[in-house]
Amino acid sequence: MNIYKGTGAAKGQALANVIVLREDNYEITKIQISEQAVKKEEEKLKTARASYCRELEDIYDMTVQSLGEESAQIFSAYKEIAMDDVFFAQVLKRREQEQCNVEYALQEEKKSVLKMMESIDDAYIRERAADIENVCKEIIKGILGMQTSDTGLKEQKDDFIVVAGDLSPEDTIRLDKKYLKGFVTEKGGKTSHTVILAKTLGIPAVIGVPGICDKAAGMERIYINGETGEVAGDPDEALITQYQKAKEASESQKRELEKLAQKEAITIDGYKIKICVNTGDQESLNSLDAKICDGIGLFRTEFLYMNHKGYPTEEEQFAVYQTAVQKMEGKEVVIRTLDIGGDKQLDYMELPKEANPFLGYRAIRICLDRKEMFITQLKAILRASAYGSVAIMFPMIVNLEELREAKELVKEAMRRLDSLKENYDKEIKIGVMIETPSAVLLSDKLAREADFFSIGTNDLIQYTTATDRMNEKVQYLYDSCNVSVLRAVRLVAQNAHKEGIEVSICGEAASDEMLIPLWAAMKINKLSMAQAQTMKIKYIITRLSVKEQEALCGQVLEADTMEEVKKYLHSICP
Ligand code: PEP
Ligand code: MG
């Protein structure tokens, strides 16, 4: 048994089979092939194509079941390319002419096709080029005997833990969630989308384990502890027994907490905090349960755009928002407008490559620039408001000008709906996400022009402490217990209350057990989190007294160091 140490990012323990998803690192060199070996080369290509096609069929079926036909279409498009005999005949012709290895011929043929396509200025052609690139890459990996990136994403028969360098949101979409028991990554931050998905599914995640992909390749089973960050390859009997005991204890605690599922979160001295859920990805949309929450506090709409090959239409968006609104049975649904850019990239949007994407063309900046795309989304959200209680929320606002311009575009969307005689809530609430130091410092002014605030601590920590939320090297600085972050939250809450508007927290810090007394003392009105976290947080709130926490809040915000903050908070967490 070998033990490795990373950072615990989503709580819980798991023990299961290992699936390693490797990044696609390979180098292809030209090798001269003798006459005798020609057949073998051709055979390698044939086998790799056939096995990739079979794999795509499985993934297609699995995706239809979990995400629907539309999301699965990408895999049938890939299969069409993999089955294109004309293209692969060209590959074999090139191999013959150059008497070289087949993977080299495939790579070169792909390059020449892509070059030709590049010269055509058409979005559809560019999309096809990206598909060809992907298919050729997978087939080359097959020829080289490497695992394809889709391996392990097919339907599984046993519990498994994914070990990866890092996972993109697209990778996580393709995972078979039924048997997925946890994540271990070499890279990534505590608020990466892998970690957010882990919390949604209620499974553990450990991040920042250097070299774990290589180490895990030789393991059969792996144990992970999402609290301590401990990872063990092929655990010994003692660890297995310890794990089983912990599992039983956590299951019994879960049964206890379930009793609170439908209760409200009210402190001992009568202060109610709304407990809402974060959603937007398919898993959490499927499991939404209006009975156990006070509504949706953050609907991340970018997943809708990620599951698509091009911009989702107004109708497609409306259908998804409407379903969520109806599922909430009149409880409020806060829909955040598109927050793409930063770590969330989309090929078809053709976002520029930037040196500092988190400081660049992102979120509301894109929406205010691509106005028609934005108005399409706003119309879809407004139409959904005719079916329940909906609010609109803008991400990454840094000044009043942006808020005013975005509100103008809401009015424009309303005018267009009026001319079509469409129904919508004319008094719809419009809120601002507080995610940047500038929004914090302008929160007095923003509070006069917004209907509510929602503090996005994931980004607020990153921008306040100048710490990339995805960079594992600087995760020690990325901490919600940084006094500057806590002071920022308090200032925003005070300014919101002065103007009589609601303030909520929807970043991961909303469900950080240790911080709940502090949020209660700051009179945060709403906490929004993964549905799986809600019961635990209700449990904590029902054991708190706001009055008792107020003095502590003052002490914590005067602390010198993060360690001191944590010491105070540990001493009072109920
Ligand atoms: C946040 O920044 O806290 C937030 C909720 O937004 P996201 O994690 O989607 O950037
Ligand atoms: Mg954010």
Coordinates of C-alpha atoms and ligand atoms in Angstrom, one line a residue:
M1 CA 0.0 0.0 0.0
N2 CA 1.3 3.4 -0.9
I3 CA 0.0 6.6 0.6
Y4 CA -0.1 10.0 -1.3
K5 CA -1.1 13.4 0.0
G6 CA -3.2 16.0 -1.7
T7 CA -5.7 18.6 -0.7
G8 CA -9.2 17.5 0.4
A9 CA -11.7 19.4 -1.7
A10 CA -15.0 17.6 -1.3
K11 CA -15.7 15.6 1.9
G12 CA -16.3 11.9 2.2
Q13 CA -14.3 8.7 1.8
A14 CA -14.4 6.2 -1.0
L15 CA -12.8 2.9 -2.0
A16 CA -13.2 1.6 -5.5
N17 CA -11.6 0.6 -8.8
V18 CA -9.3 3.1 -10.4
I19 CA -9.8 4.6 -13.8
V20 CA -7.0 6.8 -15.1
L21 CA -7.9 9.5 -17.6
R22 CA -4.7 10.6 -19.1
E23 CA -4.0 13.9 -20.9
D24 CA -3.3 13.3 -24.6
N25 CA 0.5 13.5 -24.7
Y26 CA 2.1 11.7 -27.6
E27 CA 4.7 12.5 -30.2
I28 CA 4.7 11.1 -33.7
T29 CA 7.8 10.6 -35.7
K30 CA 8.1 9.3 -39.3
I31 CA 9.3 5.7 -39.5
Q32 CA 10.3 3.9 -42.7
I33 CA 8.2 0.8 -43.1
S34 CA 9.5 -2.2 -45.0
E35 CA 7.4 -4.0 -47.6
Q36 CA 6.8 -6.9 -45.2
A37 CA 5.3 -4.7 -42.5
V38 CA 2.8 -2.9 -44.7
K39 CA -0.1 -5.3 -44.0
K40 CA 0.5 -4.9 -40.3
E41 CA 0.4 -1.1 -40.6
E42 CA -2.9 -1.2 -42.5
E43 CA -4.3 -3.6 -40.0
K44 CA -3.5 -1.2 -37.1
L45 CA -5.5 1.5 -38.7
K46 CA -8.4 -0.8 -39.4
T47 CA -8.5 -2.1 -35.8
A48 CA -8.2 1.3 -34.3
R49 CA -11.0 2.7 -36.4
A50 CA -13.3 -0.2 -35.7
S51 CA -12.7 -0.1 -31.9
Y52 CA -13.2 3.7 -31.8
C53 CA -16.5 3.3 -33.7
R54 CA -17.7 0.6 -31.2
E55 CA -16.7 2.9 -28.3
L56 CA -18.6 5.8 -29.9
E57 CA -21.8 3.7 -30.2
D58 CA -21.6 2.9 -26.5
I59 CA -21.0 6.5 -25.5
Y60 CA -23.8 7.6 -27.8
D61 CA -26.3 5.2 -26.1
M62 CA -25.2 6.2 -22.7
T63 CA -25.4 10.0 -23.5
V64 CA -28.9 9.6 -25.0
Q65 CA -30.0 8.0 -21.7
S66 CA -28.4 10.5 -19.4
L67 CA -28.5 13.8 -21.3
G68 CA -30.8 13.3 -24.3
E69 CA -30.6 12.8 -28.0
E70 CA -29.3 16.3 -28.8
S71 CA -26.3 16.1 -26.5
A72 CA -25.4 12.7 -28.0
Q73 CA -25.4 13.9 -31.6
I74 CA -21.7 14.9 -31.3
F75 CA -20.8 11.2 -31.0
S76 CA -22.7 10.2 -34.1
A77 CA -20.9 13.1 -36.0
Y78 CA -17.6 11.6 -34.8
K79 CA -18.6 8.2 -35.9
E80 CA -19.4 9.5 -39.4
I81 CA -15.9 10.9 -39.7
A82 CA -14.3 7.7 -38.3
M83 CA -16.2 5.7 -41.0
D84 CA -15.3 8.0 -43.9
D85 CA -13.6 5.6 -46.3
V86 CA -12.6 8.3 -48.7
F87 CA -10.5 10.1 -46.1
F88 CA -8.9 7.0 -44.8
A89 CA -8.1 5.7 -48.4
Q90 CA -6.2 9.0 -48.8
V91 CA -4.3 8.2 -45.5
L92 CA -3.3 4.8 -46.9
K93 CA -2.3 6.3 -50.2
R94 CA 0.0 8.8 -48.4
R95 CA 1.4 5.9 -46.3
E96 CA 2.2 4.0 -49.5
Q97 CA 3.8 7.0 -51.2
E98 CA 5.9 7.9 -48.3
Q99 CA 6.5 4.3 -47.2
C100 CA 6.0 5.4 -43.6
N101 CA 4.1 4.4 -40.4
V102 CA 0.3 4.7 -40.6
E103 CA 0.0 7.1 -37.6
Y104 CA 2.4 9.5 -39.3
A105 CA 0.4 9.3 -42.6
L106 CA -2.8 9.9 -40.7
Q107 CA -1.4 12.9 -38.8
E108 CA -0.1 14.5 -42.1
E109 CA -3.3 13.8 -44.0
K110 CA -5.3 15.4 -41.2
K111 CA -3.1 18.5 -41.3
S112 CA -3.5 19.0 -45.0
V113 CA -7.3 18.6 -44.7
L114 CA -7.5 21.0 -41.8
K115 CA -5.3 23.5 -43.7
M116 CA -7.7 23.5 -46.6
M117 CA -10.7 23.9 -44.2
E118 CA -9.0 26.8 -42.4
S119 CA -9.0 28.9 -45.5
I120 CA -12.9 28.7 -45.6
D121 CA -14.4 31.4 -43.4
D122 CA -17.5 29.5 -42.2
A123 CA -18.5 28.6 -38.6
Y124 CA -19.9 25.2 -39.6
I125 CA -16.7 24.2 -41.5
R126 CA -14.6 25.3 -38.5
E127 CA -16.8 23.2 -36.2
R128 CA -16.3 20.2 -38.5
A129 CA -12.5 20.8 -38.5
A130 CA -12.5 20.6 -34.7
D131 CA -14.4 17.2 -35.0
I132 CA -11.9 15.8 -37.5
E133 CA -9.1 16.9 -35.2
N134 CA -10.7 15.1 -32.3
V135 CA -11.5 11.9 -34.2
C136 CA -7.9 11.6 -35.7
K137 CA -6.4 12.2 -32.3
E138 CA -8.5 9.3 -30.8
I139 CA -7.7 7.0 -33.7
I140 CA -3.9 7.8 -33.4
K141 CA -4.1 7.0 -29.7
G142 CA -5.8 3.7 -30.6
I143 CA -3.0 2.9 -33.1
L144 CA -0.4 3.7 -30.4
G145 CA -2.1 1.5 -27.9
M146 CA -3.0 4.4 -25.6
Q147 CA -6.3 4.6 -23.8
T148 CA -8.6 6.9 -25.5
S149 CA -10.0 9.8 -23.5
D150 CA -13.4 8.2 -23.6
T151 CA -12.3 5.0 -22.0
G152 CA -13.8 4.8 -18.6
L153 CA -16.6 7.1 -19.7
K154 CA -18.5 4.2 -21.0
E155 CA -21.1 2.5 -18.9
Q156 CA -19.4 0.9 -15.9
K157 CA -20.2 -2.3 -14.1
D158 CA -18.5 -1.6 -10.8
D159 CA -17.8 1.4 -8.6
F160 CA -14.8 3.5 -9.8
I161 CA -12.8 6.5 -8.8
V162 CA -11.5 8.8 -11.6
V163 CA -7.8 9.7 -11.5
A164 CA -6.8 12.5 -13.9
G165 CA -4.4 15.3 -14.5
D166 CA -7.4 17.6 -14.6
L167 CA -10.9 17.3 -15.9
S168 CA -12.6 19.8 -18.2
P169 CA -16.3 20.4 -17.6
E170 CA -16.8 18.5 -20.9
D171 CA -15.0 15.5 -19.5
T172 CA -17.2 15.5 -16.5
I173 CA -20.3 15.6 -18.6
R174 CA -19.3 12.3 -20.2
L175 CA -18.6 10.4 -17.0
D176 CA -21.0 7.6 -16.1
K177 CA -22.2 9.0 -12.8
K178 CA -24.0 5.8 -11.6
Y179 CA -20.8 4.1 -10.4
L180 CA -18.6 7.1 -10.0
K181 CA -17.4 7.3 -6.4
G182 CA -14.8 10.0 -6.3
F183 CA -12.1 12.1 -8.0
V184 CA -8.4 12.5 -7.6
T185 CA -6.6 15.1 -9.7
E186 CA -3.1 16.3 -10.1
K187 CA -4.1 19.8 -10.9
G188 CA -7.2 22.0 -10.3
G189 CA -8.4 24.1 -7.5
K190 CA -10.9 23.8 -4.7
T191 CA -13.7 25.5 -6.7
S192 CA -12.9 23.8 -10.0
H193 CA -15.9 22.3 -11.8
T194 CA -14.7 18.8 -10.9
V195 CA -15.0 19.7 -7.3
I196 CA -18.3 21.4 -7.7
L197 CA -19.6 18.2 -9.5
A198 CA -18.2 16.0 -6.7
K199 CA -20.2 18.1 -4.2
T200 CA -23.3 17.9 -6.4
L201 CA -23.0 14.1 -6.4
G202 CA -22.1 14.0 -2.7
I203 CA -18.8 12.2 -3.5
P204 CA -15.3 13.0 -2.3
A205 CA -12.6 14.7 -4.3
V206 CA -8.9 15.1 -3.6
I207 CA -6.9 17.6 -5.7
G208 CA -3.3 18.5 -6.2
V209 CA -1.7 15.0 -5.9
P210 CA 1.5 15.3 -8.0
G211 CA 2.2 12.4 -10.4
I212 CA -0.9 10.4 -9.3
C213 CA -1.8 9.4 -12.9
D214 CA 1.5 7.5 -13.3
K215 CA 1.2 6.0 -9.8
A216 CA -2.4 5.0 -10.2
A217 CA -1.7 3.2 -13.5
G218 CA -0.4 0.2 -11.5
M219 CA -3.1 0.2 -8.9
E220 CA -6.3 -1.9 -8.9
R221 CA -8.2 -0.2 -6.1
I222 CA -7.8 3.2 -4.6
Y223 CA -8.9 4.8 -1.3
I224 CA -9.5 8.5 -1.0
N225 CA -10.3 10.8 1.9
G226 CA -11.8 14.1 0.8
E227 CA -11.3 15.7 4.2
T228 CA -7.6 14.9 4.9
G229 CA -6.5 14.7 1.3
E230 CA -5.2 11.2 1.8
V231 CA -5.0 8.8 -1.1
A232 CA -3.9 5.1 -0.8
G233 CA -3.2 2.7 -3.6
D234 CA -4.4 -0.9 -3.0
P235 CA -5.2 -0.2 0.7
D236 CA -4.2 -2.9 3.3
E237 CA -6.7 -4.7 5.6
A238 CA -6.4 -2.2 8.4
L239 CA -7.3 0.8 6.2
I240 CA -10.2 -1.2 4.6
T241 CA -11.6 -1.9 8.0
Q242 CA -11.2 1.7 9.1
Y243 CA -12.9 2.8 5.8
Q244 CA -15.8 0.5 6.4
K245 CA -16.4 1.8 9.9
A246 CA -16.3 5.4 8.6
K247 CA -18.8 4.5 5.9
E248 CA -21.3 3.0 8.3
A249 CA -21.0 6.0 10.6
S250 CA -21.5 8.4 7.7
E251 CA -24.5 6.4 6.5
S252 CA -26.1 6.5 9.9
Q253 CA -25.4 10.3 10.1
K254 CA -27.0 10.7 6.7
R255 CA -30.2 8.9 7.9
E256 CA -30.3 11.4 10.9
L257 CA -29.8 14.4 8.6
E258 CA -32.5 13.2 6.2
K259 CA -35.0 13.9 9.0
L260 CA -34.2 17.6 8.5
A261 CA -34.6 17.5 4.7
Q262 CA -38.0 19.2 4.6
K263 CA -37.5 21.5 7.6
E264 CA -36.6 25.2 7.4
A265 CA -33.2 26.5 8.6
I266 CA -34.1 28.7 11.6
T267 CA -31.6 29.6 14.3
I268 CA -32.4 29.0 18.0
D269 CA -33.2 32.7 18.3
G270 CA -35.6 32.7 15.3
Y271 CA -33.5 34.0 12.3
K272 CA -34.4 32.2 9.1
I273 CA -31.8 31.6 6.5
K274 CA -33.1 30.4 3.1
I275 CA -31.3 27.3 1.9
C276 CA -31.3 27.1 -1.9
V277 CA -29.6 24.9 -4.4
N278 CA -27.1 25.5 -7.2
T279 CA -27.9 23.8 -10.4
G280 CA -27.5 23.9 -14.2
D281 CA -25.6 20.7 -14.9
Q282 CA -27.7 17.7 -16.0
E283 CA -27.2 15.7 -12.8
S284 CA -28.4 18.3 -10.4
L285 CA -31.3 19.3 -12.7
N286 CA -32.5 15.7 -12.7
S287 CA -32.4 15.5 -8.9
L288 CA -33.9 18.9 -8.1
D289 CA -36.4 18.5 -5.2
A290 CA -38.5 21.6 -4.3
K291 CA -39.5 20.1 -1.0
I292 CA -36.0 20.2 0.5
C293 CA -35.0 23.7 -0.4
D294 CA -36.2 27.3 -0.6
G295 CA -35.6 27.5 -4.3
I296 CA -32.7 27.7 -6.8
G297 CA -30.1 30.3 -5.7
L298 CA -27.8 29.8 -8.7
F299 CA -28.8 28.3 -12.1
R300 CA -25.5 28.1 -14.0
T301 CA -26.7 28.4 -17.6
E302 CA -23.3 27.8 -19.2
F303 CA -23.8 24.0 -19.0
L304 CA -26.6 24.5 -21.5
Y305 CA -24.2 26.1 -23.9
M306 CA -21.5 23.5 -23.2
N307 CA -23.8 20.6 -24.1
H308 CA -24.3 22.1 -27.5
K309 CA -22.5 22.2 -30.8
G310 CA -23.6 25.8 -31.4
Y311 CA -25.5 28.5 -29.5
P312 CA -28.6 27.0 -28.0
T313 CA -31.7 28.6 -29.5
E314 CA -34.2 30.7 -27.5
E315 CA -36.7 27.7 -27.6
E316 CA -34.1 25.2 -26.4
Q317 CA -33.1 27.5 -23.5
F318 CA -36.7 28.3 -22.6
A319 CA -37.6 24.6 -22.4
V320 CA -34.8 23.9 -19.9
Y321 CA -35.5 27.0 -17.7
Q322 CA -39.3 26.4 -17.8
T323 CA -38.8 22.8 -16.6
A324 CA -36.6 23.9 -13.7
V325 CA -39.1 26.7 -12.8
Q326 CA -42.0 24.3 -12.8
K327 CA -40.1 21.8 -10.8
M328 CA -39.6 24.4 -8.1
E329 CA -43.4 24.7 -7.6
G330 CA -43.4 28.5 -7.1
K331 CA -40.2 28.8 -5.2
E332 CA -37.7 31.3 -6.6
V333 CA -35.3 30.4 -9.4
V334 CA -32.3 32.7 -9.8
I335 CA -31.0 32.3 -13.3
R336 CA -27.5 33.5 -13.9
T337 CA -26.9 34.8 -17.4
L338 CA -24.1 33.2 -19.4
D339 CA -20.8 33.1 -17.5
I340 CA -18.4 31.7 -20.1
G341 CA -14.7 32.5 -20.4
G342 CA -12.1 32.1 -17.7
D343 CA -11.8 28.3 -17.2
K344 CA -14.9 27.6 -19.2
Q345 CA -14.2 27.7 -23.0
L346 CA -16.5 26.9 -25.9
D347 CA -15.0 26.2 -29.3
Y348 CA -18.0 27.5 -31.2
M349 CA -17.9 30.8 -29.5
E350 CA -14.4 31.4 -30.9
L351 CA -13.2 33.2 -27.8
P352 CA -9.7 34.8 -28.3
K353 CA -6.8 33.0 -26.7
E354 CA -5.8 35.3 -23.9
A355 CA -2.7 35.5 -21.6
N356 CA -5.0 36.0 -18.5
P357 CA -8.5 34.6 -19.3
F358 CA -9.8 35.2 -15.8
L359 CA -9.0 38.9 -16.3
G360 CA -10.2 39.1 -19.8
Y361 CA -13.1 38.5 -22.1
R362 CA -15.5 36.8 -19.7
A363 CA -19.1 36.6 -18.5
I364 CA -21.1 39.8 -18.7
R365 CA -18.3 41.4 -20.8
I366 CA -19.0 38.9 -23.5
C367 CA -22.8 39.3 -23.2
L368 CA -22.6 43.1 -23.4
D369 CA -20.4 42.7 -26.5
R370 CA -22.5 40.0 -28.2
K371 CA -25.8 41.6 -27.6
E372 CA -28.0 39.4 -29.8
M373 CA -26.8 36.3 -28.1
F374 CA -27.5 37.9 -24.7
I375 CA -31.0 39.1 -25.7
T376 CA -31.8 35.6 -26.9
Q377 CA -31.0 34.3 -23.5
L378 CA -32.8 37.1 -21.7
K379 CA -36.0 36.4 -23.8
A380 CA -35.8 32.7 -22.8
I381 CA -35.4 33.5 -19.1
L382 CA -38.2 36.1 -19.2
R383 CA -40.6 33.7 -20.9
A384 CA -39.8 31.1 -18.2
S385 CA -40.9 33.7 -15.6
A386 CA -44.5 33.3 -16.8
Y387 CA -44.4 29.8 -15.1
G388 CA -43.3 30.6 -11.6
S389 CA -41.0 32.8 -9.7
V390 CA -37.8 33.8 -11.6
A391 CA -35.0 36.3 -11.0
I392 CA -32.2 37.3 -13.4
M393 CA -28.6 37.6 -12.1
F394 CA -25.6 39.1 -13.9
P395 CA -22.1 37.6 -13.2
M396 CA -18.8 39.4 -12.9
I397 CA -20.2 42.9 -12.7
V398 CA -17.4 45.5 -11.9
N399 CA -19.2 48.8 -12.2
L400 CA -22.6 50.6 -12.4
E401 CA -22.2 51.1 -16.2
E402 CA -22.3 47.3 -16.8
L403 CA -25.3 46.9 -14.6
R404 CA -27.2 49.7 -16.3
E405 CA -26.4 48.5 -19.8
A406 CA -27.4 44.9 -18.9
K407 CA -30.7 46.2 -17.5
E408 CA -31.3 48.2 -20.7
L409 CA -30.9 44.9 -22.6
V410 CA -33.5 43.3 -20.3
K411 CA -35.8 46.1 -21.3
E412 CA -35.0 45.5 -25.0
A413 CA -35.8 41.8 -24.6
M414 CA -39.1 42.7 -22.9
R415 CA -40.0 45.1 -25.8
R416 CA -39.4 42.3 -28.2
L417 CA -41.6 39.9 -26.2
D418 CA -44.3 42.5 -25.9
S419 CA -44.4 42.8 -29.7
L420 CA -44.9 39.1 -29.9
K421 CA -47.5 39.2 -27.1
E422 CA -45.5 36.7 -25.0
N423 CA -46.2 36.5 -21.3
Y424 CA -43.5 37.2 -18.7
D425 CA -43.1 38.7 -15.2
K426 CA -42.9 42.5 -15.8
E427 CA -41.6 43.0 -12.2
I428 CA -38.9 40.4 -12.5
K429 CA -36.1 40.9 -10.0
I430 CA -32.6 41.7 -11.3
G431 CA -29.6 40.9 -9.1
V432 CA -25.8 41.3 -9.2
M433 CA -23.2 38.7 -8.4
I434 CA -20.5 40.2 -6.2
E435 CA -17.4 38.5 -7.3
T436 CA -14.8 41.2 -7.8
P437 CA -13.2 43.7 -5.3
S438 CA -14.6 46.5 -7.4
A439 CA -18.2 45.3 -7.0
V440 CA -17.5 45.0 -3.2
L441 CA -16.2 48.6 -3.0
L442 CA -19.1 49.8 -5.1
S443 CA -21.7 47.7 -3.3
D444 CA -23.3 50.7 -1.7
K445 CA -24.0 52.1 -5.1
L446 CA -24.9 48.8 -6.8
A447 CA -27.4 48.1 -4.0
R448 CA -29.4 51.1 -5.0
E449 CA -29.9 49.8 -8.5
A450 CA -30.1 46.0 -8.0
D451 CA -32.9 44.0 -6.5
F452 CA -30.5 41.6 -4.7
F453 CA -26.9 40.6 -4.3
S454 CA -25.4 37.1 -4.5
I455 CA -21.8 36.8 -3.4
G456 CA -19.8 34.5 -5.6
T457 CA -17.1 33.6 -3.2
N458 CA -15.3 31.3 -5.6
D459 CA -14.3 34.2 -7.8
L460 CA -14.3 36.7 -5.0
I461 CA -11.5 34.8 -3.2
Q462 CA -9.6 34.5 -6.5
Y463 CA -9.8 38.2 -7.3
T464 CA -9.4 39.5 -3.7
T465 CA -6.3 37.5 -3.0
A466 CA -4.9 37.6 -6.6
T467 CA -4.9 33.8 -6.6
D468 CA -5.9 31.7 -9.6
R469 CA -8.6 29.4 -8.4
M470 CA -7.4 26.7 -10.8
N471 CA -3.7 26.8 -9.9
E472 CA -2.7 24.1 -7.4
K473 CA 0.6 25.8 -6.6
V474 CA -1.1 28.7 -4.9
Q475 CA -4.1 26.9 -3.3
Y476 CA -2.6 27.7 0.1
L477 CA -3.6 31.3 -0.5
Y478 CA -7.0 30.5 -2.0
D479 CA -9.0 30.3 1.2
S480 CA -12.3 31.7 2.3
C481 CA -10.9 32.2 5.8
N482 CA -8.6 35.0 4.5
V483 CA -9.7 38.0 6.6
S484 CA -9.8 40.2 3.5
V485 CA -12.5 37.9 2.0
L486 CA -14.5 37.8 5.2
R487 CA -14.4 41.6 5.5
A488 CA -15.5 41.9 1.9
V489 CA -18.5 39.7 2.6
R490 CA -19.4 41.7 5.7
L491 CA -19.2 45.0 3.8
V492 CA -21.4 43.7 1.0
A493 CA -24.0 42.4 3.5
Q494 CA -24.0 45.7 5.4
N495 CA -24.5 47.7 2.2
A496 CA -27.3 45.4 1.0
H497 CA -29.1 45.7 4.3
K498 CA -28.8 49.5 4.3
E499 CA -30.7 49.5 1.0
G500 CA -33.1 46.8 2.2
I501 CA -32.1 44.2 -0.5
E502 CA -31.5 40.5 0.0
V503 CA -27.9 39.2 0.1
S504 CA -27.0 35.6 -0.5
I505 CA -23.8 33.6 -0.9
C506 CA -23.7 31.1 -3.8
G507 CA -20.0 30.2 -4.0
E508 CA -18.7 27.1 -2.3
A509 CA -18.1 29.0 0.9
A510 CA -21.9 29.0 1.4
S511 CA -21.7 25.3 2.4
D512 CA -18.4 25.5 4.3
E513 CA -19.6 24.1 7.7
M514 CA -17.1 26.1 9.7
L515 CA -18.2 29.5 8.2
I516 CA -22.0 29.1 8.8
P517 CA -22.0 30.8 12.3
L518 CA -20.2 33.8 10.6
W519 CA -22.7 34.0 7.8
A520 CA -25.5 33.9 10.4
A521 CA -23.9 36.7 12.4
M522 CA -23.6 38.8 9.2
K523 CA -27.3 38.2 8.6
I524 CA -26.8 36.7 5.2
N525 CA -30.4 36.0 4.0
K526 CA -29.8 33.0 1.8
L527 CA -27.1 30.3 1.2
S528 CA -27.1 28.4 -2.1
M529 CA -25.2 25.1 -2.5
A530 CA -25.2 21.6 -4.0
Q531 CA -28.4 19.9 -3.0
A532 CA -26.5 17.1 -1.3
Q533 CA -25.0 19.7 1.2
T534 CA -28.3 21.3 2.3
M535 CA -29.2 18.9 5.1
K536 CA -25.9 19.3 6.9
I537 CA -26.1 23.1 6.7
K538 CA -29.7 23.1 8.0
Y539 CA -28.5 21.0 10.9
I540 CA -25.8 23.5 11.8
I541 CA -28.1 26.5 11.5
T542 CA -30.8 25.0 13.7
R543 CA -28.2 24.8 16.5
L544 CA -27.0 28.4 16.3
S545 CA -27.9 31.6 18.0
V546 CA -27.3 34.7 15.9
K547 CA -26.9 36.9 19.0
E548 CA -24.2 34.6 20.4
Q549 CA -22.3 34.7 17.1
E550 CA -22.3 38.5 16.7
A551 CA -19.4 39.1 19.1
L552 CA -17.5 36.3 17.6
C553 CA -17.9 37.8 14.1
G554 CA -16.2 41.0 15.3
Q555 CA -13.4 38.9 16.8
V556 CA -12.9 36.9 13.7
L557 CA -12.7 39.9 11.4
E558 CA -10.0 41.4 13.7
A559 CA -7.9 38.3 13.5
D560 CA -4.3 38.6 12.2
T561 CA -4.0 35.4 10.3
M562 CA -6.1 32.7 8.6
E563 CA -4.9 30.3 11.3
E564 CA -6.4 32.5 14.0
V565 CA -9.7 32.7 12.0
K566 CA -9.8 29.0 11.8
K567 CA -9.1 28.5 15.5
Y568 CA -12.0 30.8 16.4
L569 CA -14.3 29.1 14.0
H570 CA -13.4 25.6 15.1
S571 CA -14.0 26.5 18.7
I572 CA -17.7 27.4 18.0
C573 CA -18.8 25.2 15.1
P574 CA -21.9 23.4 16.6
Ligands
PEP1 C1 -18.6 32.0 -7.7 O1 -17.7 32.6 -8.4 O2 -18.6 31.9 -6.5 C2 -19.7 31.4 -8.5 C3 -20.7 30.9 -7.8 O3 -19.6 31.3 -9.8 P1 -18.7 30.2 -10.6 O4 -18.2 29.2 -9.6 O5 -19.7 29.5 -11.6 O6 -17.7 31.0 -11.3
MG2 MG -18.0 33.0 -10.5

